[in-house]
Amino acid sequence: MPLLRTTRSLRTTALAGLLLAGTALAPMASATAAPLYKNPRASVADRVTDLMARMTLDDKVGQMTQGERGAATPAQSAAARLGSILSGGGSTPTPNTPAAWADMIDAYQKAATSTGLGIPIIYGSDSVHGHNNVYGATVFPHNIGLGAANDPRLVEKIGAITADETAATGVKWAFAPCLCVARDDRWGRTYESYGEVPANAVANSVVIEGLQGRALGDPTSVLATAKHFIGDGGTTGGDDQGNTQISLEELRRIHLPPFRAAVAHGVGSVMISFNSWNGVKDHGNKFLITDLLKGELGFSGFVVSDWNGIDQIDGQEGFTAAEVKQAVNAGIDMVMVPYDYQKFVATLKAEVLNGDVPMSRVDDANRRILTKKFELGLFERPYTDRSLQKDFGSAAHRAVARQAVRESQVLLKNDGVLPLAKQNNKIFVAGKNANDMGNQAGGWTLTWQGQSGERVIPGTTILDGIKAGAGKGTVVTYDRAGNGIDRSYQVAVAVVGETPYAEGQGDRPNGLGLDAEDLALVGKLKASGVPTVLVTVSGRPLDISAQLPSVKGLVAAWLPGSEGAGVADVLYGDYNPTGKLSFTWPKSSAQEPINAGDGQQGLFPYGYGLSYRRHHR
Ligand code: GLC
């Protein structure tokens, strides 16, 4: 076609003219073509290289900085070129809805992508048992219960649902799973551990596959975080953020295998632990972070510090240039400041300019961070995929959570009182944890510490489940304190245990016994002569040795989350209990730390759990 040919020949002449005139082809070509890093068909490695070549030191230092949403508005975040924003536990928009979360995060993305290079942020939140910061999310059993369930396939599915609900709100980075191996049950984070031996965390690290999906770029995928590296569950006395005083051999044998497994699962990030190892804070330990994690384990994702974690290196309040230098040179790639991000940015920049932090370290950190952002598809799809919100807290998701509750129940004693008859029964339910969504969900639920409250989140309490399961001719009475109990009742169910806590606020150095309210209740029920089933809702084994002889049945329910009816499914025998202890149950806290193979005789051994002899309908 003459026109086309003519056009082409004209263009050829023009190009020749430009070249002859010494005008580089690039400006004309770049005038129309996008920079390579914006080309989704280019390799991630090439996109990272191209982008980094365009970044200033301010850009690169900003990428290594994570601020809390309360510290930086979208405009401030973009001005500082922050690489990430997080929600600390309970740091939520108002209203606390998926739509409001998406609006909040999309505002950060709009500001970030409106800058010169348009590098999107990655938003992080603690989805540790579902997207637990958001009202209406499906809240799964905490890890201690999933360890007892011993069903990695189910845990992978839990990861996928958690990712789905997390991504639905615009959060593309979950600070989960905790792969800690809790060795002393007095530790406040015992419930975040799958079990007291590495095998439990190794088996359940498959949750990473669920969280990160088939490909990180899938709409429902989120970046997972193996945490906390390393030794958080091994501190002396179970002291949260304390000192893990063990040999390198024991560190490798007990606490390292879950991280090796996480790397094998392709985990995208690792969070460093607050604890010290033999007196040196992990956050400043180059041997652990660079030699062991990145070198020996070959971890190629990026390393993030914990909250204020670098502040603790010198044991003094606040962070110093020396601590920034030590933490970044140790191998930390992104620092969860989380508030004084301007001071951090200025300090790190100064440390680079004075040569104390080599540019090669900054470039390595940026390459790791940007690689994950490209793999997540954040450059192509920075905004929330709101189509996912239709499944948020769905019945289908809750059904999976209820199955996880069933499988996590551990039957520890049964003198024939279980399963409960559904028909023609008279059941007295008592205890502070029988009808309290907050207590059964535990910490990291809506707020950092969690909270008591009958209906703080939607779902079913254990009492709801017992009432719903009652059949023809059955009466169910509830009184928290057991008032009204008499011999007309055929069985009593006392749901006792702990109220919510998180981290150090859950440390119990002074004993693991029941509180006064629970002790009074057990005494009252014992005096009534009514056969009693004790159900413990707790983040760890409790000292119930003195109460055990006076009850006919004992079930460890752990922290079941939003679908408490799953506990009733086991009490009624609709599900024949399969749970097995992933923690040795101590006779008392005097035995702590007590773990499989240490020669001590607990009340119930690791791996113990009963079933009903015949399946009941
Ligand atoms: C907390 C926890 C860590 C969590 C982080 C962000 O202090 O140690 O597990 O991911 O801060 O909330």
Short mmCIF file of C-alpha atoms and ligand atoms in Angstrom, two decimals, residues 86-89 126 175 189 227-228 271 274 306-307 336 444 503, ligand 1:
data_model
loop_
_atom_site.label_atom_id
_atom_site.label_comp_id
_atom_site.label_asym_id
_atom_site.label_seq_id
_atom_site.Cartn_x
_atom_site.Cartn_y
_atom_site.Cartn_z
CA LEU A 86 1.96 -0.96 58.59
CA SER A 87 -0.95 -1.29 60.93
CA GLY A 88 0.29 -2.23 64.37
CA GLY A 89 -2.05 -4.50 66.32
CA ASP A 126 -0.65 -8.97 61.52
CA PHE A 175 3.23 -10.64 59.36
CA ARG A 189 3.38 -15.88 73.07
CA LYS A 227 8.86 -14.83 62.36
CA HIS A 228 10.63 -14.21 64.65
CA MET A 271 11.03 -10.73 60.73
CA PHE A 274 13.37 -9.13 69.88
CA ASP A 306 10.35 -5.94 64.60
CA TRP A 307 8.61 -2.94 66.16
CA MET A 336 9.84 -1.14 61.22
CA TRP A 444 -4.43 -10.12 68.27
CA GLU A 503 3.35 -10.72 73.92
C1 GLC B 1 4.95 -6.83 67.43
C2 GLC B 1 5.28 -8.30 67.30
C3 GLC B 1 5.33 -8.78 65.88
C4 GLC B 1 4.37 -7.98 65.02
C5 GLC B 1 4.84 -6.54 65.01
C6 GLC B 1 3.87 -5.65 64.22
O1 GLC B 1 5.72 -6.25 68.44
O2 GLC B 1 6.47 -8.73 67.94
O3 GLC B 1 5.01 -10.17 65.90
O4 GLC B 1 4.35 -8.51 63.71
O5 GLC B 1 5.02 -6.01 66.30
O6 GLC B 1 2.64 -5.57 64.86
#
